[in-house]
Short mmCIF file of C-alpha atoms and ligand atoms in Angstrom, two decimals:
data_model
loop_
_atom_site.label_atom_id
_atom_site.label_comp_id
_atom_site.label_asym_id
_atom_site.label_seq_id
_atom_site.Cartn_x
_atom_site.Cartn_y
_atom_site.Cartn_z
CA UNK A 1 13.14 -5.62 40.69
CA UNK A 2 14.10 -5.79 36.69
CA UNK A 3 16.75 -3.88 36.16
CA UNK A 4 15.84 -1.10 33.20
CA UNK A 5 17.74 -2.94 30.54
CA UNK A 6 18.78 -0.12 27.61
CA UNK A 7 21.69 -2.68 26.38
CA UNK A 8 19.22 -2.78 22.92
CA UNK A 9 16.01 -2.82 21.60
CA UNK A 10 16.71 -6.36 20.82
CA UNK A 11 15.60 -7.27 24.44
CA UNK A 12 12.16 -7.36 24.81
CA UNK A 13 9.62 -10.18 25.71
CA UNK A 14 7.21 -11.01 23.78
CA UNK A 15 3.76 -9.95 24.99
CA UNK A 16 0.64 -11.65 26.00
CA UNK A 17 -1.38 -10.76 22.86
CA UNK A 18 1.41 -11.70 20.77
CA UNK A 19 2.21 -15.34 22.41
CA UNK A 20 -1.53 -15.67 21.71
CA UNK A 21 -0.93 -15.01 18.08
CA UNK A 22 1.91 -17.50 17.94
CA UNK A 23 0.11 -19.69 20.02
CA UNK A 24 -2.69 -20.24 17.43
CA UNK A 25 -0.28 -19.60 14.38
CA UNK A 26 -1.87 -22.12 11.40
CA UNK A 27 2.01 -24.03 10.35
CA UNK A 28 3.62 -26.39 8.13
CA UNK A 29 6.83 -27.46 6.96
CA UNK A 30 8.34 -24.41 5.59
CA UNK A 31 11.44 -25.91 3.45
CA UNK A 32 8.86 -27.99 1.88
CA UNK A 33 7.50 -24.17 1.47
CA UNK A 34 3.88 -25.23 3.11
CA UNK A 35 3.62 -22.77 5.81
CA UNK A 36 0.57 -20.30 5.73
CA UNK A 37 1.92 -18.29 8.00
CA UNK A 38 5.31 -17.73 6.69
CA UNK A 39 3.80 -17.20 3.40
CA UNK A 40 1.27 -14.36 4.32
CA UNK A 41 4.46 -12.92 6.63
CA UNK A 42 6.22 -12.63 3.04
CA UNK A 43 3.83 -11.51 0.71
CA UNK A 44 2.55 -8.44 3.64
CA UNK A 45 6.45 -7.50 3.74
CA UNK A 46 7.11 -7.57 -0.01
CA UNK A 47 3.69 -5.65 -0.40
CA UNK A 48 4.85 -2.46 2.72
CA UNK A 49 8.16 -2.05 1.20
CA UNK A 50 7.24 -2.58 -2.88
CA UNK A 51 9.15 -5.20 -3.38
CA UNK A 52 8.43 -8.46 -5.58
CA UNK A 53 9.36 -11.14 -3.36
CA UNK A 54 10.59 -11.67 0.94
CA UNK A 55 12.44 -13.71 2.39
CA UNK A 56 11.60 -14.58 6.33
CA UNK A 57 15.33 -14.85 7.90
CA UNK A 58 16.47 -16.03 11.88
CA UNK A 59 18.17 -12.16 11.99
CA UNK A 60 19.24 -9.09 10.30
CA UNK A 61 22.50 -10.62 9.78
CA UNK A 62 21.67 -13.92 7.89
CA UNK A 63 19.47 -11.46 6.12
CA UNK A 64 22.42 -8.92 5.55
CA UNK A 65 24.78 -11.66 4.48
CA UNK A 66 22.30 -13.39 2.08
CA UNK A 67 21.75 -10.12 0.00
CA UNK A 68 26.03 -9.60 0.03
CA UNK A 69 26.29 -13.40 -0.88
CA UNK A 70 23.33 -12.80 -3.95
CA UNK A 71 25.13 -9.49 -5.04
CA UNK A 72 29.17 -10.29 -4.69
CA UNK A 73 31.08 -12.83 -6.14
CA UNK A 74 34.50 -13.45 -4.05
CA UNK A 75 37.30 -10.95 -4.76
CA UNK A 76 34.62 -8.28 -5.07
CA UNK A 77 34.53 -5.28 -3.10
CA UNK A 78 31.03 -3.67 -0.94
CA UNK A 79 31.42 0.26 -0.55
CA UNK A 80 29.94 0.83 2.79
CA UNK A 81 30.28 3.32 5.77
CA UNK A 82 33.18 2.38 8.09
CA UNK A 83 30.89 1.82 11.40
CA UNK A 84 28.26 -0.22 9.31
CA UNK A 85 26.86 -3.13 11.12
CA UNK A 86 27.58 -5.15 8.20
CA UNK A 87 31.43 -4.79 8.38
CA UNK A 88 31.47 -4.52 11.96
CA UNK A 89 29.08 -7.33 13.91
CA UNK A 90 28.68 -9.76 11.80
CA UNK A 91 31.65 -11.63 12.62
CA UNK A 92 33.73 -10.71 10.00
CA UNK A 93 31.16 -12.32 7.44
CA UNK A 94 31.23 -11.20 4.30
CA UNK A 95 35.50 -11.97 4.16
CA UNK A 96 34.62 -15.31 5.69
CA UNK A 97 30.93 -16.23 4.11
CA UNK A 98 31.80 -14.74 0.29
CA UNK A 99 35.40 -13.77 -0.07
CA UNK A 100 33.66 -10.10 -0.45
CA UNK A 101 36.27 -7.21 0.89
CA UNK A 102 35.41 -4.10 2.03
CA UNK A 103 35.90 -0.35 0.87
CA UNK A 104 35.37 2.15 3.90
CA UNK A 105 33.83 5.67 3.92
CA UNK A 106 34.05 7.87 6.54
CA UNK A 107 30.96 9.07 7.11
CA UNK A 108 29.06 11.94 9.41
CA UNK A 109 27.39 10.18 12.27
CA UNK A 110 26.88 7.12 9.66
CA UNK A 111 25.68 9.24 6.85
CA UNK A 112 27.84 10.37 3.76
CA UNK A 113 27.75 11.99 0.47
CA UNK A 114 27.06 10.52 -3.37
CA UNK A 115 30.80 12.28 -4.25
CA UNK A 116 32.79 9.40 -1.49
CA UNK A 117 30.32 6.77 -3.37
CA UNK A 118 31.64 8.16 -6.79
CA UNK A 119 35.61 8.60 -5.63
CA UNK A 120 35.51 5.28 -3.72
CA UNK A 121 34.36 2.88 -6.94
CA UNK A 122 37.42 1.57 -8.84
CA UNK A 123 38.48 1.51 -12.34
CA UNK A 124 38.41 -1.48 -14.21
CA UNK A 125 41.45 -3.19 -14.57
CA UNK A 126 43.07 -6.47 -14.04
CA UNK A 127 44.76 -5.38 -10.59
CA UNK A 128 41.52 -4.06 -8.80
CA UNK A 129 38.87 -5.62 -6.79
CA UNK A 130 35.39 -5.33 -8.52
CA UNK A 131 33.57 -2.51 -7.14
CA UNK A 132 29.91 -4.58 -6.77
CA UNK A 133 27.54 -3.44 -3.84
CA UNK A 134 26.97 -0.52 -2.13
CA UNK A 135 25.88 -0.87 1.44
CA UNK A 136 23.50 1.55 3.11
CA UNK A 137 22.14 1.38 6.87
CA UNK A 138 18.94 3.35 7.98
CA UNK A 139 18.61 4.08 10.58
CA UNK A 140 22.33 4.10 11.66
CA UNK A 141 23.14 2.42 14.73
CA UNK A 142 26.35 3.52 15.20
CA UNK A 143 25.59 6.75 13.82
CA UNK A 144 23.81 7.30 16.50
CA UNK A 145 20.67 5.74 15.17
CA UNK A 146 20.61 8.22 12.77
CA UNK A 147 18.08 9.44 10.28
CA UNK A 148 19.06 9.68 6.25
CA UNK A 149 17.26 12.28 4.36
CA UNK A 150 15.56 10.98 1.42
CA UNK A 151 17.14 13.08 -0.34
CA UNK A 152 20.45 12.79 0.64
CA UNK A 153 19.90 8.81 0.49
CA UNK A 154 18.64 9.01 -2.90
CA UNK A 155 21.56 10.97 -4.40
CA UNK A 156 23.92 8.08 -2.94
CA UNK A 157 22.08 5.31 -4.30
CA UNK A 158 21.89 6.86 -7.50
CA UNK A 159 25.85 7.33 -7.50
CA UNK A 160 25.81 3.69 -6.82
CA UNK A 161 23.62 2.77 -9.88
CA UNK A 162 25.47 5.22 -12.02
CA UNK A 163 28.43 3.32 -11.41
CA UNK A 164 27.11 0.03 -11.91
CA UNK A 165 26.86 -1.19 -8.26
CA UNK A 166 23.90 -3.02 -6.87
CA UNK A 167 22.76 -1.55 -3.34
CA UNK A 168 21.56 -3.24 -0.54
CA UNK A 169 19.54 -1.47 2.16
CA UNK A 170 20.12 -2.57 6.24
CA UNK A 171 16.56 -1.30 7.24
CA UNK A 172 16.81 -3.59 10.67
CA UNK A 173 15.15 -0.45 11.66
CA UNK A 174 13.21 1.52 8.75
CA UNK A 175 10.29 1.59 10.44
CA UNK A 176 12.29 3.82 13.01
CA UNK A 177 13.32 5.88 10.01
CA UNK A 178 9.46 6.03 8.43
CA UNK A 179 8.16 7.08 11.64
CA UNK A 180 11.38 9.52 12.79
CA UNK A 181 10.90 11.11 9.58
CA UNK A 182 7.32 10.80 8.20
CA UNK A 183 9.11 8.97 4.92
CA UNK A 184 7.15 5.79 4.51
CA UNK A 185 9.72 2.94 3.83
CA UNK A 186 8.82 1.84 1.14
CA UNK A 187 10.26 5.05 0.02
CA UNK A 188 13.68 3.89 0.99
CA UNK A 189 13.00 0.00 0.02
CA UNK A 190 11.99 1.16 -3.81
CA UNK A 191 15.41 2.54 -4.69
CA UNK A 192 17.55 -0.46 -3.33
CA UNK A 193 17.80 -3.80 -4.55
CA UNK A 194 17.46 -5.42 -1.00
CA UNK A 195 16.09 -4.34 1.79
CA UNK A 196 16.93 -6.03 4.99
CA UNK A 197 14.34 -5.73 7.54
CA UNK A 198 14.10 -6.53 11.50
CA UNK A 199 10.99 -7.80 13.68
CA UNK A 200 13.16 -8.18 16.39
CA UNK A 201 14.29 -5.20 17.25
CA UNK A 202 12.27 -1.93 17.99
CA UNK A 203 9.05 -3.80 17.13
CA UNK A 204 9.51 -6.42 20.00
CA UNK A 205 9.18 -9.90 18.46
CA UNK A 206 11.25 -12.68 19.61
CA UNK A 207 12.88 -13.43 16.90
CA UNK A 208 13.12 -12.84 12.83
CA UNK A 209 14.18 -10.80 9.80
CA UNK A 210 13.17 -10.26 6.33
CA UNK A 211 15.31 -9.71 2.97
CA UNK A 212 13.11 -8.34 0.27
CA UNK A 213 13.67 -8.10 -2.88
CA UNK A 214 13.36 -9.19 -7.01
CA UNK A 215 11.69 -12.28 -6.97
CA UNK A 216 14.23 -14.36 -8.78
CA UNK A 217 16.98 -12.85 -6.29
CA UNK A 218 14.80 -13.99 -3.27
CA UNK A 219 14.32 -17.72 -4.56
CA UNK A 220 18.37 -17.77 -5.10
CA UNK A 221 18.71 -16.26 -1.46
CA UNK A 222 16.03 -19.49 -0.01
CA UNK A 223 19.07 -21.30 -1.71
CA UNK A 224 21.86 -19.52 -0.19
CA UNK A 225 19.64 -19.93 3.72
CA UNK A 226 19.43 -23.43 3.42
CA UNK A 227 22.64 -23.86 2.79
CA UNK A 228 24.07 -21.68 6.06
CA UNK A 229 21.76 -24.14 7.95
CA UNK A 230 18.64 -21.36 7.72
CA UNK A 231 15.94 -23.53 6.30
CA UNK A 232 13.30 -23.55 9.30
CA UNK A 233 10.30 -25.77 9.52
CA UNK A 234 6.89 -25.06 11.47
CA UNK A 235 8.51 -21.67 11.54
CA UNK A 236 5.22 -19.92 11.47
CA UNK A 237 4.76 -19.98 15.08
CA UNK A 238 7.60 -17.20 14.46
CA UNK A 239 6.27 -15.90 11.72
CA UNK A 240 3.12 -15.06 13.72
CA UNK A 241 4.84 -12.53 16.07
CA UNK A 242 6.05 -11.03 13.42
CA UNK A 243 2.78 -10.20 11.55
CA UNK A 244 1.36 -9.00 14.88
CA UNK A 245 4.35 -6.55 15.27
CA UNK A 246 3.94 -5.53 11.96
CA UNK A 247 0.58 -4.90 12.89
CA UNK A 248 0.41 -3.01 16.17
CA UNK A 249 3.98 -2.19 17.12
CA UNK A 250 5.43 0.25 14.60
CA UNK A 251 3.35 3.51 14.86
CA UNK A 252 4.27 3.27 18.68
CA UNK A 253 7.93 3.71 18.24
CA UNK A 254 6.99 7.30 18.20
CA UNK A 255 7.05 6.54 21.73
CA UNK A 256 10.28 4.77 22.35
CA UNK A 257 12.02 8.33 20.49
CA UNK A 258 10.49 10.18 22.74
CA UNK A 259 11.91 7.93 25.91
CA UNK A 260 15.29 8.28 24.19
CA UNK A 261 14.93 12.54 23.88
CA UNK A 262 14.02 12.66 27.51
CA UNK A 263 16.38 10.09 28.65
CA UNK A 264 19.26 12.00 26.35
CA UNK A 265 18.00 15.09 28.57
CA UNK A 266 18.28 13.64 31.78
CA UNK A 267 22.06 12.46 30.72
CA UNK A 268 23.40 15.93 29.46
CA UNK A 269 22.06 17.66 33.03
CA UNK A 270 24.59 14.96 34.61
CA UNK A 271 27.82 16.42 35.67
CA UNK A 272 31.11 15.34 33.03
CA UNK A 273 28.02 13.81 31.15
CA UNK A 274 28.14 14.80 27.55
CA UNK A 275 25.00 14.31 25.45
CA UNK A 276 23.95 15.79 22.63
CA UNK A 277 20.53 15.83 22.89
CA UNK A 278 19.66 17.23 19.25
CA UNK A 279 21.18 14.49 17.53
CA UNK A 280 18.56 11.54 19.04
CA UNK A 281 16.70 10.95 16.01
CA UNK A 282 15.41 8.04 17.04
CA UNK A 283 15.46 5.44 19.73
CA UNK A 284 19.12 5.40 20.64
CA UNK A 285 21.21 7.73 23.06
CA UNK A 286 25.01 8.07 22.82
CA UNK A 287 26.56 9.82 25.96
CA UNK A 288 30.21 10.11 27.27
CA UNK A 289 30.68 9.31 30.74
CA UNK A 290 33.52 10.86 32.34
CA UNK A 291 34.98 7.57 33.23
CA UNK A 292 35.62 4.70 30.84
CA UNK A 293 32.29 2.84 29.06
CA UNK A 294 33.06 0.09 31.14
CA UNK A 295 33.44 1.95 34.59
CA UNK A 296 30.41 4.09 33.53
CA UNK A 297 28.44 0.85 32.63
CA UNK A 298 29.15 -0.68 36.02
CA UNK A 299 28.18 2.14 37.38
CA UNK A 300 24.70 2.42 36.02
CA UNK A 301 24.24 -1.22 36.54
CA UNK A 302 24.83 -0.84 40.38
CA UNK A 303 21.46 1.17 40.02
CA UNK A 304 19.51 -0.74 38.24
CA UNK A 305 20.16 0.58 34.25
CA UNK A 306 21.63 -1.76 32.23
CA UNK A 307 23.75 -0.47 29.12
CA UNK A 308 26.70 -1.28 26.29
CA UNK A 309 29.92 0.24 26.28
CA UNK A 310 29.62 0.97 22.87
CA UNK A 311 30.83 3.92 20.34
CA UNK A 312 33.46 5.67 19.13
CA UNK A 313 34.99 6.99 22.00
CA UNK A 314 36.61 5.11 24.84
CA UNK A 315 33.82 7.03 27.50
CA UNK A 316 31.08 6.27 25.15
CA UNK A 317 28.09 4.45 26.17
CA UNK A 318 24.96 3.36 23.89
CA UNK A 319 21.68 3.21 25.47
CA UNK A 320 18.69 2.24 23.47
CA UNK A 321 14.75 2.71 24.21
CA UNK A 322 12.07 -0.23 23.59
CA UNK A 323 8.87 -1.26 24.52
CA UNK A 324 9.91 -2.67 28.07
CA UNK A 325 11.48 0.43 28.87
CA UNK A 326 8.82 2.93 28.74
CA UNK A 327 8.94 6.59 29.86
CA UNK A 328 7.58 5.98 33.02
CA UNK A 329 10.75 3.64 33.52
CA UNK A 330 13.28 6.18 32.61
CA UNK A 331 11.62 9.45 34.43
CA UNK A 332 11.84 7.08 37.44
CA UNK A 333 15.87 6.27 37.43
CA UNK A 334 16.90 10.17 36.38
CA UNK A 335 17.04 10.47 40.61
CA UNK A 336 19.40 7.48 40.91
CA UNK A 337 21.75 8.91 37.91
CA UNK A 338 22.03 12.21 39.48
CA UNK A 339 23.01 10.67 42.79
CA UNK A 340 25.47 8.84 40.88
CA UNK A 341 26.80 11.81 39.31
CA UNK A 342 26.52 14.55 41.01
CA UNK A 343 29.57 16.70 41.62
N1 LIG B 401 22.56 -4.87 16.14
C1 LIG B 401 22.72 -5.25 17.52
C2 LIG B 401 24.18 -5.56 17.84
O1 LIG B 401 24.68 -6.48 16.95
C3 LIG B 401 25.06 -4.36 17.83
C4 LIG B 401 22.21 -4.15 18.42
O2 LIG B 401 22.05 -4.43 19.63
O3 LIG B 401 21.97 -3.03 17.93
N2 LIG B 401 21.96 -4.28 11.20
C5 LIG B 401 21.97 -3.37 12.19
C6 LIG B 401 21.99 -1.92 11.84
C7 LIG B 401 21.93 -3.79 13.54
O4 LIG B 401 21.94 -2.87 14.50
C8 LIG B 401 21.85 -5.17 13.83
C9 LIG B 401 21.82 -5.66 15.25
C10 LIG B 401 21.85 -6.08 12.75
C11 LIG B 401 21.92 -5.59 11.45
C12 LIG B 401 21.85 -7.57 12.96
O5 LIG B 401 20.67 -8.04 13.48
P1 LIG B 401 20.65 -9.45 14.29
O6 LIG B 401 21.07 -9.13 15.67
O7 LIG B 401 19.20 -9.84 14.18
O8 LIG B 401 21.54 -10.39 13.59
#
């Protein structure tokens, strides 16, 4: 049998309806900018998130590192919260890609204030780095996959603009945010420069990314992919699963937060479990096991549930819900995790 794999949402299979879709995707050479596919990809992403121009990426970090490389010159600084993906899993990127450093805030379960924004940007003077980009992530993975208010988000930005920065969005999973929160994300995307968006995450196709934005910042970021090696050819056939996620897979992450609340439910029952089962926002669950994450992960793969020592604590352990791991998939292991941990 498959094991239940909650390691991330990034592991799903494409489905039958959308290898069709790829299957008959119309392609051409897309450095030579003569894919149909790619095209109407960009133009339908550009057009949900009101932005001018898109940018069809191999992942959320080329797409992540393209808008720091457009927005930072080297010896500049991004303002970002200290478990952002950006600083932490992208293989130490932006020092190595840009020559970009990073100022850290602290935040609440990945969220912070427009006040740390403000205190955080530094003077201008010959001796300090050049406060340039402000980095925001929604929803937060390490956070917790965590939710920002629009309000909240749109008080931070504006500290950004106030003090000259440019801001980049990591929306690998808006579309968890829009439908967590009834916000549409566009509502998010209109206030940042970039957006980076994901196809291959919560909405289950194989591969792919977007980074939207002004149009004349897009073409210079087709200049910055082809140089990392990102210029991609018949690339439609990619392009294709992508449209038909965009299509039919994002209202129906209602469903994966809902696996994650009850799975988050079964968890804090568990004996020396602890899981907070308010904060699951979306379609990730954070729980501390009672032995190490690596014990506990072992533990859970020895019955089938496969899962990431990942978090802030030593005990912590990140499971995340996705199309292949629907309700009926969870309900069915909560017997084999109490007989794991039962007193
Ligand atoms: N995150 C992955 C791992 O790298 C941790 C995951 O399994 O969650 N921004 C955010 C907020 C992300 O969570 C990720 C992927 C990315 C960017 C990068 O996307 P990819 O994996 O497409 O490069």
């Amino acid at each position: 049998m498959r094991p239940l794999d909650l390691r991330s949402d990034t592991v799903t299979r494409p489905s039958a309806e959308m290898r069709r879709a790829m299957a008959e995707a119309e392609v051409g050479d897309d450095v030579y900018g003569e894919d149909p596919t790619v095209q109407r990809l960009e133009a339908r992403v550009a057009e949900m998130l009101g932005k001018e121009a898109a940018l069809f990426t191999s992942s959320g970090t080329m797409a992540n590192q393209l808008a720091i490389g457009l927005h930072c010159r080297p010896g500049d600084e991004v303002i970002a919260e200290a478990g952002s993906h950006c600083l932490n899993f992208e293989s130490g990127a932006m020092a190595a890609l840009w020559g970009v450093q990073a100022r850290t805030v602290a935040g609440d379960r990945g969220l912070f204030d427009a006040e740390d924004v403000t205190r955080l940007v530094r003077p201008i003077a010959d001796v300090y780095p050049r406060s340039r980009l402000l980095c925001v992530e929604n929803t937060h993975n390490r956070g917790g996959g965590t939710v920002w208010p629009l309000d909240r988000y749109t008080r931070v930005v504006e500290a950004g603009r106030r003090a000259g920065l440019a801001v980049h969005l990591d929306g690998v999973r808006l579309f968890n945010a829009q439908v967590a929160s009834g916000v549409p994300a566009r509502r998010y995307a209109e206030l940042a420069d970039t957006v980076s968006i994901c196809f291959s995450k919560g909405l289950g196709a194989p591969v792919g990314s977007a980074l939207c934005g002004p149009r004349e910042l897009i073409r210079q970021a087709r200049v910055l992919r082809k140089r990392l090696g990102g210029g991609m050819r018949q690339v439609g056939i990619l392009a294709a699963a992508a449209l038909w996620a965009l299509e039919h897979n994002i209202d129906r992450l209602v469903e994966d937060h809902r696996s994650a609340r009850c799975l988050a439910e079964i968890l804090a029952e568990l004996p020396g479990v602890r899981c907070d089962v308010e904060r699951v926002e979306t379609n990730m669950v954070f729980a501390e096991f009672p032995e190490p994450a690596s014990e506990a992960c072992a533990k859970l793969a020895s019955i089938g549930i496969l899962a990431n020592p990942e978090g802030s604590t030593p005990r912590m352990v990140r499971m995340v819900t996705h199309l292949d791991a629907p309700l009926e998939a969870i309900e069915a292991a909560a017997p084999k995790l109490r007989e794991c941990w039962r007193h």
